[in-house]
Short mmCIF file of C-alpha atoms in Angstrom, two decimals:
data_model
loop_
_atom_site.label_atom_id
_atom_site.label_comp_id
_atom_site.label_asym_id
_atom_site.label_seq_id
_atom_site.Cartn_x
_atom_site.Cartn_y
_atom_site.Cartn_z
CA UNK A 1 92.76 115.73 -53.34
CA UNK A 2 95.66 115.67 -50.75
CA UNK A 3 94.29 115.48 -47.31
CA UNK A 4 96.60 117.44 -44.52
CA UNK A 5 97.51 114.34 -43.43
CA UNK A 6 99.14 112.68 -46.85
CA UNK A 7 100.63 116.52 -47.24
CA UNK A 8 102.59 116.11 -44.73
CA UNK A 9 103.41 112.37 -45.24
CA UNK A 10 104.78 113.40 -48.91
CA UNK A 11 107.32 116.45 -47.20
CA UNK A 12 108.62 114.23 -44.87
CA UNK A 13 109.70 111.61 -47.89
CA UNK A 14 110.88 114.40 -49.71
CA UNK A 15 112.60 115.68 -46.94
CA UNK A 16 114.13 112.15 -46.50
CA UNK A 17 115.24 111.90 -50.23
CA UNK A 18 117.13 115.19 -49.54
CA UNK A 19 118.65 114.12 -46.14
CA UNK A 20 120.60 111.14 -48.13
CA UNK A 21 121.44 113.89 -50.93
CA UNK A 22 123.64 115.92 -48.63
CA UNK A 23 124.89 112.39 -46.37
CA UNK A 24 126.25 110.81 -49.48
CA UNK A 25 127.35 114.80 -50.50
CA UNK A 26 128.92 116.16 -47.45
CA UNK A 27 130.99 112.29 -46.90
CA UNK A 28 133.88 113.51 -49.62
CA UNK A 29 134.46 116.59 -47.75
CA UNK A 30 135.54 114.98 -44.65
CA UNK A 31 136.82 111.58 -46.50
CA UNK A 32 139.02 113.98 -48.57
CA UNK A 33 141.82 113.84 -46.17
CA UNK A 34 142.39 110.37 -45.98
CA UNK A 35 141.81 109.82 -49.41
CA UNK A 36 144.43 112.27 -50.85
CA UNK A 37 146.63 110.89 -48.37
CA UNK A 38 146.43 107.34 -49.90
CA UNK A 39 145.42 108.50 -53.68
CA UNK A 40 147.98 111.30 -53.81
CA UNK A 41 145.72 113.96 -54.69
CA UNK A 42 146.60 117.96 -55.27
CA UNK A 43 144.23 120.52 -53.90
CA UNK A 44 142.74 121.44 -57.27
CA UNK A 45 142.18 117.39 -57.82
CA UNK A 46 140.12 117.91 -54.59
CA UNK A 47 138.64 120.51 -55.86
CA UNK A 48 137.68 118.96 -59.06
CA UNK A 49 135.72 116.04 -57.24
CA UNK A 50 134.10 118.47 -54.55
CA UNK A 51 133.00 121.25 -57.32
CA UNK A 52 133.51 121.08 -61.01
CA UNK A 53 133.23 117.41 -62.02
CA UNK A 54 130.36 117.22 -60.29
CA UNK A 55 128.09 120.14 -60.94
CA UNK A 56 128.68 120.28 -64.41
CA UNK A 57 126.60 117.20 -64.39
CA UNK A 58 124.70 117.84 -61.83
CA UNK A 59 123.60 121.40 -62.98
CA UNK A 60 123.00 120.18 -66.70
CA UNK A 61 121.42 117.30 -66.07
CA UNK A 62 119.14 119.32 -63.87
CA UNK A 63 117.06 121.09 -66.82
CA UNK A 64 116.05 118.47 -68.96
CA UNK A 65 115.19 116.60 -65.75
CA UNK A 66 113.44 119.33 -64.47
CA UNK A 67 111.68 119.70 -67.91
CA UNK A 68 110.50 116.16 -67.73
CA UNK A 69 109.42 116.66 -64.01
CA UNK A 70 106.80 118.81 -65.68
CA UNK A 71 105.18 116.06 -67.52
CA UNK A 72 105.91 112.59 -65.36
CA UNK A 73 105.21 111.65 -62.62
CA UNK A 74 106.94 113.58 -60.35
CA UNK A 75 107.21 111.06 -56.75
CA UNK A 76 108.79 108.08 -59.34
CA UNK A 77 111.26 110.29 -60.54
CA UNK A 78 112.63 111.17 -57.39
CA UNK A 79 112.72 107.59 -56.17
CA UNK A 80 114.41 106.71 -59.50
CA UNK A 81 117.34 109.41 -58.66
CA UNK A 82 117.79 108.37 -55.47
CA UNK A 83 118.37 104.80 -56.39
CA UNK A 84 120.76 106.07 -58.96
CA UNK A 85 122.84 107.92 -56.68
CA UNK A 86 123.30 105.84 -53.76
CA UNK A 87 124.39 103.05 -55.77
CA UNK A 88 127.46 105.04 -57.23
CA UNK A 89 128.04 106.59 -53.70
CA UNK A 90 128.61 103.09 -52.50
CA UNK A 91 130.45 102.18 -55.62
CA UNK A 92 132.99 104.80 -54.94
CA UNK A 93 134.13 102.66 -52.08
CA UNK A 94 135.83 100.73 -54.70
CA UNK A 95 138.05 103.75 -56.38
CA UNK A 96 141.77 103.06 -56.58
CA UNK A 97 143.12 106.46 -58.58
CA UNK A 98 141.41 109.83 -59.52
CA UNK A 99 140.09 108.76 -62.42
CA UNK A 100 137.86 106.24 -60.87
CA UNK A 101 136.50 108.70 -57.96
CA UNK A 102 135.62 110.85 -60.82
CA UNK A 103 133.91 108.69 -62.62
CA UNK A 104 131.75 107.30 -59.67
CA UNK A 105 131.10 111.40 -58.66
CA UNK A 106 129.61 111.87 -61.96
CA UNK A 107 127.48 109.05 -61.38
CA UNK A 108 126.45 110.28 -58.17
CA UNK A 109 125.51 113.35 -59.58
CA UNK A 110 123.83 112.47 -62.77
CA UNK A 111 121.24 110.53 -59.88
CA UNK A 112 121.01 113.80 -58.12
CA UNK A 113 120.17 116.01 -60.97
CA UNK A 114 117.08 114.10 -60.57
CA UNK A 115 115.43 115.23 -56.90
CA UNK A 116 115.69 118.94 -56.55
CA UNK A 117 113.48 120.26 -59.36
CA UNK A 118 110.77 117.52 -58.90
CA UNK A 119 110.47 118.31 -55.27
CA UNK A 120 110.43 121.66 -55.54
CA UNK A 121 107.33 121.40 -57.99
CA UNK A 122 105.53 119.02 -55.76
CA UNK A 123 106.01 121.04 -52.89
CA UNK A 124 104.73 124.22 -54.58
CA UNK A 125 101.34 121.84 -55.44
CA UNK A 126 101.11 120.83 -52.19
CA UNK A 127 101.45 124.47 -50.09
CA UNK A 128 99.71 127.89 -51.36
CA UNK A 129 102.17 131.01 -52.23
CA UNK A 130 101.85 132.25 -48.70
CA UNK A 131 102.88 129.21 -46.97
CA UNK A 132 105.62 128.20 -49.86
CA UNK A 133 109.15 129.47 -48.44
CA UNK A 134 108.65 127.88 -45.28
CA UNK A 135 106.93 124.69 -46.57
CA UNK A 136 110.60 124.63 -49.25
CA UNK A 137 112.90 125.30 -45.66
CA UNK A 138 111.12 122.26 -43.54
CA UNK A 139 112.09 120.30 -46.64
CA UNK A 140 115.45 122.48 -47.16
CA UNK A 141 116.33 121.28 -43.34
CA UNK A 142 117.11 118.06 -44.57
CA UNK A 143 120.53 119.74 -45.87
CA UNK A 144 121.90 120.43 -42.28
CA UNK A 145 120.34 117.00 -40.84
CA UNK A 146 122.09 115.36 -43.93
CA UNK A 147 125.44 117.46 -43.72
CA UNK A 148 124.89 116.72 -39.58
CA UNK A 149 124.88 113.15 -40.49
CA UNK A 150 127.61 113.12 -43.17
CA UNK A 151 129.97 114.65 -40.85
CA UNK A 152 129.30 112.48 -37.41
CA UNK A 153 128.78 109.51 -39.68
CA UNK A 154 131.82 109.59 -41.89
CA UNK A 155 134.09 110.59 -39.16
CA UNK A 156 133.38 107.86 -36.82
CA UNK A 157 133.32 105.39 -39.83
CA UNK A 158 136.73 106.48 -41.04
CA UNK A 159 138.06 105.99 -37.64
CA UNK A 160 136.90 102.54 -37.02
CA UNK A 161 136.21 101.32 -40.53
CA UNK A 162 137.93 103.39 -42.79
CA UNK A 163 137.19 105.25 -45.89
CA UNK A 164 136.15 102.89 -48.72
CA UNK A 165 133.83 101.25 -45.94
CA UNK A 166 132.25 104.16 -44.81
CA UNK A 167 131.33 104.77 -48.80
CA UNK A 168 129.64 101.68 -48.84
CA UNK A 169 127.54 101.64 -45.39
CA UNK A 170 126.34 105.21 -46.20
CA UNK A 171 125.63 104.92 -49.90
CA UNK A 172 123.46 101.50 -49.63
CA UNK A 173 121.53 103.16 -46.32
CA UNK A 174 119.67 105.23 -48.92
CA UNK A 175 117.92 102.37 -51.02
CA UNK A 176 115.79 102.16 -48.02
CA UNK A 177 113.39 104.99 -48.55
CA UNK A 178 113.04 104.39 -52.54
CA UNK A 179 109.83 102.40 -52.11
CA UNK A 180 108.19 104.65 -49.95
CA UNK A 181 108.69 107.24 -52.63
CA UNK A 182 107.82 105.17 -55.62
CA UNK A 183 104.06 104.70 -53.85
CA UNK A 184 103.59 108.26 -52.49
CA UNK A 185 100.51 110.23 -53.80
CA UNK A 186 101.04 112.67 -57.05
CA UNK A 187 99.07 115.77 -56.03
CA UNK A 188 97.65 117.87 -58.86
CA UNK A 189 99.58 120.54 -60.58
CA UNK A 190 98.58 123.88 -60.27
CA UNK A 191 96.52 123.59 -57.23
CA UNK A 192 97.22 127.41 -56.25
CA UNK A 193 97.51 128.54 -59.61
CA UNK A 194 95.24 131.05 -60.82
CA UNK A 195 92.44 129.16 -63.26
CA UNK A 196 93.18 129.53 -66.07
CA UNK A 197 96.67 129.28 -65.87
CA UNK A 198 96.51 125.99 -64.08
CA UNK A 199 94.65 124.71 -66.94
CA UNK A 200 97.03 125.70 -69.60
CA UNK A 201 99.13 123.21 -71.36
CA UNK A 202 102.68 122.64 -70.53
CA UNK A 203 104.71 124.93 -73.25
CA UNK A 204 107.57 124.18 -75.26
CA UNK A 205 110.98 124.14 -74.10
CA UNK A 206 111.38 127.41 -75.91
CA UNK A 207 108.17 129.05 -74.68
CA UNK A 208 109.20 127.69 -71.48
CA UNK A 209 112.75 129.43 -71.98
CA UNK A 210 111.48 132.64 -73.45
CA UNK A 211 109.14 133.25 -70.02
CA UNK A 212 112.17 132.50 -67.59
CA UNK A 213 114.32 135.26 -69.46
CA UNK A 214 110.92 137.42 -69.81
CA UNK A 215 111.50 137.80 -65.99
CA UNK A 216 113.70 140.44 -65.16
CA UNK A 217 113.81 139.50 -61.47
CA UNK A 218 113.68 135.53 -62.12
CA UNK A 219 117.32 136.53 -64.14
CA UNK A 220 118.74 138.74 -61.31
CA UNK A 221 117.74 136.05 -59.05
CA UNK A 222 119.37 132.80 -60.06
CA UNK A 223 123.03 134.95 -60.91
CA UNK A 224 122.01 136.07 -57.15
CA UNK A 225 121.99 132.42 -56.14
CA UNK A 226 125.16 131.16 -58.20
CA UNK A 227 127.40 134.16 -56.66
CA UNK A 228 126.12 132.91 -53.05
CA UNK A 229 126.66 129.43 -53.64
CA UNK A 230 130.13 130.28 -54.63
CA UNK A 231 131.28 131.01 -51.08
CA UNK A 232 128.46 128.43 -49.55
CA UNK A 233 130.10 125.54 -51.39
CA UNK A 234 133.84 126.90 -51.04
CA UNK A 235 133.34 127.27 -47.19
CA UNK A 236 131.15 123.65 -46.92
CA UNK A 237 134.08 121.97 -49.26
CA UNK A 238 137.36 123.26 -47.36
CA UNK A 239 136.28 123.90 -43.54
CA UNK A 240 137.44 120.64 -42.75
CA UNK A 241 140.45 121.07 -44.54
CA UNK A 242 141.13 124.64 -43.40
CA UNK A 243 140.52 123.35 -39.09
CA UNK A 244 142.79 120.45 -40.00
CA UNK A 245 145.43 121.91 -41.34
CA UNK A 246 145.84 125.53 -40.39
CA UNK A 247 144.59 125.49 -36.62
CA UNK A 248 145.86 121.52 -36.33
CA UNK A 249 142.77 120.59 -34.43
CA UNK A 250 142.32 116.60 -34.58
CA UNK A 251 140.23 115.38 -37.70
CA UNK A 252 137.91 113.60 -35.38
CA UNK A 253 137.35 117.03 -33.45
CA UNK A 254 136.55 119.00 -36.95
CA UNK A 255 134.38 116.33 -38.13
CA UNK A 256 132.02 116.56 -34.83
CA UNK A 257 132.39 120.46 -34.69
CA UNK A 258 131.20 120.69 -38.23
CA UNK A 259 128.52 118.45 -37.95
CA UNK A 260 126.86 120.57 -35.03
CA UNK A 261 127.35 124.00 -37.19
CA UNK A 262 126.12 122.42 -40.25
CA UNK A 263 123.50 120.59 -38.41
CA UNK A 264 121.99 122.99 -35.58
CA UNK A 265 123.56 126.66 -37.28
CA UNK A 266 121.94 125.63 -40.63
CA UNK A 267 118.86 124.67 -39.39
CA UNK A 268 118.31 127.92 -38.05
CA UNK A 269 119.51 129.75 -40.73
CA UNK A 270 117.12 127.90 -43.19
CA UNK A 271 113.82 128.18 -41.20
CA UNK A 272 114.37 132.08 -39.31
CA UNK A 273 115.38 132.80 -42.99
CA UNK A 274 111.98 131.57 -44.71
CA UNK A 275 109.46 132.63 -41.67
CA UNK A 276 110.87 135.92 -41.99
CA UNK A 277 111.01 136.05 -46.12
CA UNK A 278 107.44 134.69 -45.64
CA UNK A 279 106.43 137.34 -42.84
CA UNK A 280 108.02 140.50 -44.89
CA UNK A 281 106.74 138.72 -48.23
CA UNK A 282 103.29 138.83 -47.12
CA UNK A 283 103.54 142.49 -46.35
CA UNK A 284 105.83 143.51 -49.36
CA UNK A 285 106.58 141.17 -52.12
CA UNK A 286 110.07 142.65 -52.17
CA UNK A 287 110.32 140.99 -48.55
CA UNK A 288 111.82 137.90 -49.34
CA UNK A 289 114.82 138.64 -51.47
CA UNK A 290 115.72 141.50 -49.67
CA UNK A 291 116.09 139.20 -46.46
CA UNK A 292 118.67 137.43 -48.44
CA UNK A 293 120.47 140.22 -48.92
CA UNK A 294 120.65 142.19 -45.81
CA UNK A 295 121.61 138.56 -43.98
CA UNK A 296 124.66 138.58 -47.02
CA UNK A 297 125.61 142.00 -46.01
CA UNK A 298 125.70 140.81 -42.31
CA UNK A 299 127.72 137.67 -43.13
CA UNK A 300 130.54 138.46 -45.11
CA UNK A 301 132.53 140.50 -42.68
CA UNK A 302 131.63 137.53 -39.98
CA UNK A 303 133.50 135.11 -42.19
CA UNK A 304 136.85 137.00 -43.16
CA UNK A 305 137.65 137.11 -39.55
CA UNK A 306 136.57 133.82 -38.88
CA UNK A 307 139.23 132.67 -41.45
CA UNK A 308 142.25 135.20 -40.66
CA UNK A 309 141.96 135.01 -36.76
CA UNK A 310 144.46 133.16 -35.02
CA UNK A 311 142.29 131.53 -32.37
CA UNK A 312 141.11 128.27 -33.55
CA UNK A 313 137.89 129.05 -31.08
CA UNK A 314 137.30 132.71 -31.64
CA UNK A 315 137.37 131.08 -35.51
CA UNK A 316 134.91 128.30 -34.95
CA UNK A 317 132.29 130.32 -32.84
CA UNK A 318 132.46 132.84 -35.69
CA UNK A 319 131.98 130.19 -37.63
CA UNK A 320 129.11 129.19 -36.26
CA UNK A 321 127.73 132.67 -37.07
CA UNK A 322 128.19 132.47 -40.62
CA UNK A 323 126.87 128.82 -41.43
CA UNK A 324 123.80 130.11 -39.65
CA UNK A 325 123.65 133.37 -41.66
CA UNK A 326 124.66 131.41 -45.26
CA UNK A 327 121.70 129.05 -45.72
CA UNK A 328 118.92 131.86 -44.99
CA UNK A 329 118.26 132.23 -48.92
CA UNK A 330 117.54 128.49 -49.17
CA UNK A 331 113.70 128.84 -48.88
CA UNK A 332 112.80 132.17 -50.35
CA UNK A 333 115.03 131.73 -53.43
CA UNK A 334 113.09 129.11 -54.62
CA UNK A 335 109.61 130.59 -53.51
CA UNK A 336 110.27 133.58 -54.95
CA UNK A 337 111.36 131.58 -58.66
CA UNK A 338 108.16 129.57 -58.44
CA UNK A 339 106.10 132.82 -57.17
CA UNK A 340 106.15 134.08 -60.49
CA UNK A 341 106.03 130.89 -62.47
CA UNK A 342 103.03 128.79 -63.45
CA UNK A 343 102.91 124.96 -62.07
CA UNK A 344 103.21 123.61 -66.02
CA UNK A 345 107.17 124.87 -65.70
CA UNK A 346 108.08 125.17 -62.18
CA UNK A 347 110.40 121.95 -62.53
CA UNK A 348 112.13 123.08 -65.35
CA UNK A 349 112.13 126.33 -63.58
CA UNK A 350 114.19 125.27 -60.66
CA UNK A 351 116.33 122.96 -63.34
CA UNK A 352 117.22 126.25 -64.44
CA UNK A 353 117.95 127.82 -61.13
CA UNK A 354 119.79 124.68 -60.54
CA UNK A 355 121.83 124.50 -63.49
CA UNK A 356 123.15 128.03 -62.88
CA UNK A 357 123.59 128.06 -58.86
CA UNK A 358 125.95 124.98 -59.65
CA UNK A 359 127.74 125.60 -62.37
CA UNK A 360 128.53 129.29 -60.88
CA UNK A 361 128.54 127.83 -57.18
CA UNK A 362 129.54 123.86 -57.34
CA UNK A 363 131.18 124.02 -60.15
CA UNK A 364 133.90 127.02 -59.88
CA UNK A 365 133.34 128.02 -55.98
CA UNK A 366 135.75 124.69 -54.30
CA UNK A 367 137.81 124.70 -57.87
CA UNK A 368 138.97 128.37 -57.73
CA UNK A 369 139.58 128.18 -53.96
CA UNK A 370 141.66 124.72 -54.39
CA UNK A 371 143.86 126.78 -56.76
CA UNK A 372 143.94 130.05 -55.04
CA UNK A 373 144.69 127.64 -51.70
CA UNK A 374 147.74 125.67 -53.67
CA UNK A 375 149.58 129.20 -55.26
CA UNK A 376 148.77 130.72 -51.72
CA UNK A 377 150.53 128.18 -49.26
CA UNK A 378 153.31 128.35 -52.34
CA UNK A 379 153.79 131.64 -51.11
CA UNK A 380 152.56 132.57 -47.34
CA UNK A 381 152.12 128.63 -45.79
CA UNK A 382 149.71 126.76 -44.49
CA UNK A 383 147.57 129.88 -43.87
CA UNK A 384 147.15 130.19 -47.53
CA UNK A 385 144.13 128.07 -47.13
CA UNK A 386 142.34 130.70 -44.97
CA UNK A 387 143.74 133.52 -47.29
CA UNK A 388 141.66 131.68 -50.01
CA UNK A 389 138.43 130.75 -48.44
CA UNK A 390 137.94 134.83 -47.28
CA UNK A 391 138.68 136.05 -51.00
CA UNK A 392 135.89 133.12 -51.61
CA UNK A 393 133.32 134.61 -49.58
CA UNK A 394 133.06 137.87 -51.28
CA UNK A 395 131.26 136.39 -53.79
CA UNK A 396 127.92 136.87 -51.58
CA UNK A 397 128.69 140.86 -51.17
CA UNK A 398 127.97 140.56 -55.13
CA UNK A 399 124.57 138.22 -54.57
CA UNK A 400 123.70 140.18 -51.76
CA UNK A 401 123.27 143.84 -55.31
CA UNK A 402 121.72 140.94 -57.08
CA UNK A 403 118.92 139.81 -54.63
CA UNK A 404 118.31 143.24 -53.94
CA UNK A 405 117.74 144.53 -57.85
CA UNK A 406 115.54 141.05 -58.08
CA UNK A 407 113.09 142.84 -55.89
CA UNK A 408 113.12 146.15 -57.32
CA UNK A 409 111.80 143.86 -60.58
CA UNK A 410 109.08 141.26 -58.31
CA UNK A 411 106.06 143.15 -58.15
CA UNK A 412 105.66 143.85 -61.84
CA UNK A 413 106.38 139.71 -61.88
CA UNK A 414 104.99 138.22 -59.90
CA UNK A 415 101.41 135.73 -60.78
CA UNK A 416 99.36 138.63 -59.81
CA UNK A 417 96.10 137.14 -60.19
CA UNK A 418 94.27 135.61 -57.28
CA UNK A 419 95.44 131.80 -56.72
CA UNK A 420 92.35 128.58 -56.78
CA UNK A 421 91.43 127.84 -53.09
CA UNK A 422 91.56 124.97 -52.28
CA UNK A 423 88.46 123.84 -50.16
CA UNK A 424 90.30 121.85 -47.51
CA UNK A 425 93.68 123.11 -47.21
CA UNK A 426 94.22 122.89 -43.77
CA UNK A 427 94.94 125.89 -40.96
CA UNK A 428 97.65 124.18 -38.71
CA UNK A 429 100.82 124.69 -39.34
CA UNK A 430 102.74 122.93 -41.83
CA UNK A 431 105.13 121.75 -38.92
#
């Protein structure tokens, strides 16, 4: 049994794990423009290491990973991927052409392929349905603190230390929470799973497969998420880039202004998003995706003005607005995947929701805007950039159809049986 106290122990690795995810993630995005500078890099080069290169690795990586996370034990294989991926974060220090970076990105993200879908299923064994989406956004805040981090952190470093340095410090910082990790408690699968299906045996990879695509709303939703993370990823990738070079504000300046959005914006976005999915959820099952979507709906228009306005502040303060109103379907996506999933599959079930928000997201959301951003500056200038980011963010008025037909489908979905209760779950909150 996992006492309140070891519950919360185990988030707050987790959450730690995932603060060094986004660090050693977020660092390229502001390292980008000093490294092109000396590399001689193109914008769809950029784009490459940012989006495609990476999440095609990442994503497919994810699902056998995630398919193992639902046999092993769970708390090794997350210390085992971070160990992984900090090394070749502080190996890309060392990169002298494109081919190298690319070659020490992959590494990175073959290591990271191997956190997300084990936490998720430990998380969803260590909080009931009810408490779930907010129990997955405390941990999900460790992608602001991280991208709050990445920013300050690389941006001070590449001022005083420079680039390849800054590679190396943050990268080898990480190794210091694998141990912690490696002895953390395992709690028991399928705590708030109905009986009997807590008790089943893990199925096949094809059983496993056939249930996923037996779920009509599990389907709408992770297309929902890929569309989203399209213009989440394009925006997180080229905001530096865009405040750089289109508004000429100092890189220094960008990096600190970015790390506050990310940091404080995101935050907010991430945990109002999940109290509210888990408020409406209660009430209506249909609750939590349909949050998602009306905060879409809200966002988009936000974010074309933010990147066609002249004012570099009437920009940023809009910008604010959107980073806040982007990461609200963190915590109920995956609550709602693992609502209607049993615990023997839930890693391989967000390995799957994984695989497809980056491949659709990471992998073509930075690419296509690097290219739309090179033929656009061909023709209108330096504002091309912008003009390329707002067709980008469109991509969440499609998610936003998608969330909402995932909820017409949830109730008929959904693990409708009551869950085990577990004797001493504690009352307080999980904060």
């Amino acid at each position: 049994m996992v006492s309140a106290a070891q519950r919360k122990y185990i988030l707050f690795l987790l959450f730690m794990v995932s603060v060094f995810n986004y660090v050693d993630r977020t660092i390229l995005s502001i390292l980008q423009i000093p490294i092109k500078k000396e590399l001689g890099l193109t914008d769809a080069q950029l784009g490459m290491l940012t989006g495609l290169a990476f999440a095609i690795f990442y994503a497919v990586l994810g699902v056998p990973i995630g398919r193992l996370a639902d046999y092993w034990q769970r708390r090794r294989l997350v210390a085992g991927a971070l160990t992984v991926w900090t090394g070749f974060t502080a190996l890309t220090g060392i990169a002298a052409s494109f081919a190298s970076l690319l070659g020490f990105r992959i590494g990175v993200a073959v290591g990271e392929a191997g956190s997300i879908p084990a936490s998720h299923s430990i998380i969803s064994d260590l909080y009931p349905p009810d408490r779930r989406a907010t129990a997955i956004a405390i941990f999900g805040l460790s992608l602001p603190v991280g991208i709050l981090l990445g920013y300050s952190s690389a941006g001070w470093l590449v001022t005083n230390i420079g680039w390849r340095e800054a590679f190396f410090v943050i990268g080898l910082a990480g190794l210091i929470v694998v141990p912690f990790m490696w002895f953390a408690k395992e709690p028991k699968r399928g705590t708030f799973d109905p009986v009997e299906v807590a008790k089943a045996p893990a199925p096949s990879t094809a059983e496993a497969l056939k249930i996923l695509w037996s779920k009509r709303a599990y389907r709408w939703l992770v297309l929902a998420g890929g569309f989203h993370a399209w213009a989440w990823y394009s925006v997180n990738s080229w905001n530096a880039m865009f405040y750089v070079r289109v508004h000429q504000v100092p890189l220094p300046t960008v990096s600190y202004y970015l790390a506050l959005v990310n940091g404080i914006g995101s935050a907010i976005g991430i945990y109002a998003g999940a109290r509210l999915a888990d408020y409406f959820g209660t009430r209506d099952v249909r609750g939590r995706p349909r949050v998602i979507a009306i905060s879409q709906l809200i966002m988009v228009p936000i974010a074309i003005v933010q990147y066609l306005v002249p004012s570099h502040v009437v920009s940023m303060v809009l910008g604010a607005i959107t980073m806040t109103m982007m990461l609200v379907y963190y915590g109920p996506i995956v609550a709602v995947a693992h609502q209607m999933m049993p615990a023997n599959i839930r890693g391989f079930t967000s390995g799957v929701l994984t695989l497809v928000v980056s491949l659709i997201g990471l992998g073509l959301g930075p690419l296509v805007t690097g290219f739309l951003s090179d033929k656009f500056t061909a023709a209108y200038g330096v504002q091309g950039l912008g003009y390329a980011i707002s067709v980008t963010v469109c991509a969440s008025l499609v998610s936003a159809f998608m969330f909402w037909r995932s909820s017409v489908h949830l109730p008929n979905e959904v693990l409708n049986k009551e869950p085990v209760k577990e004797a001493e779950l504690p009352k307080e909150p999980v904060v």
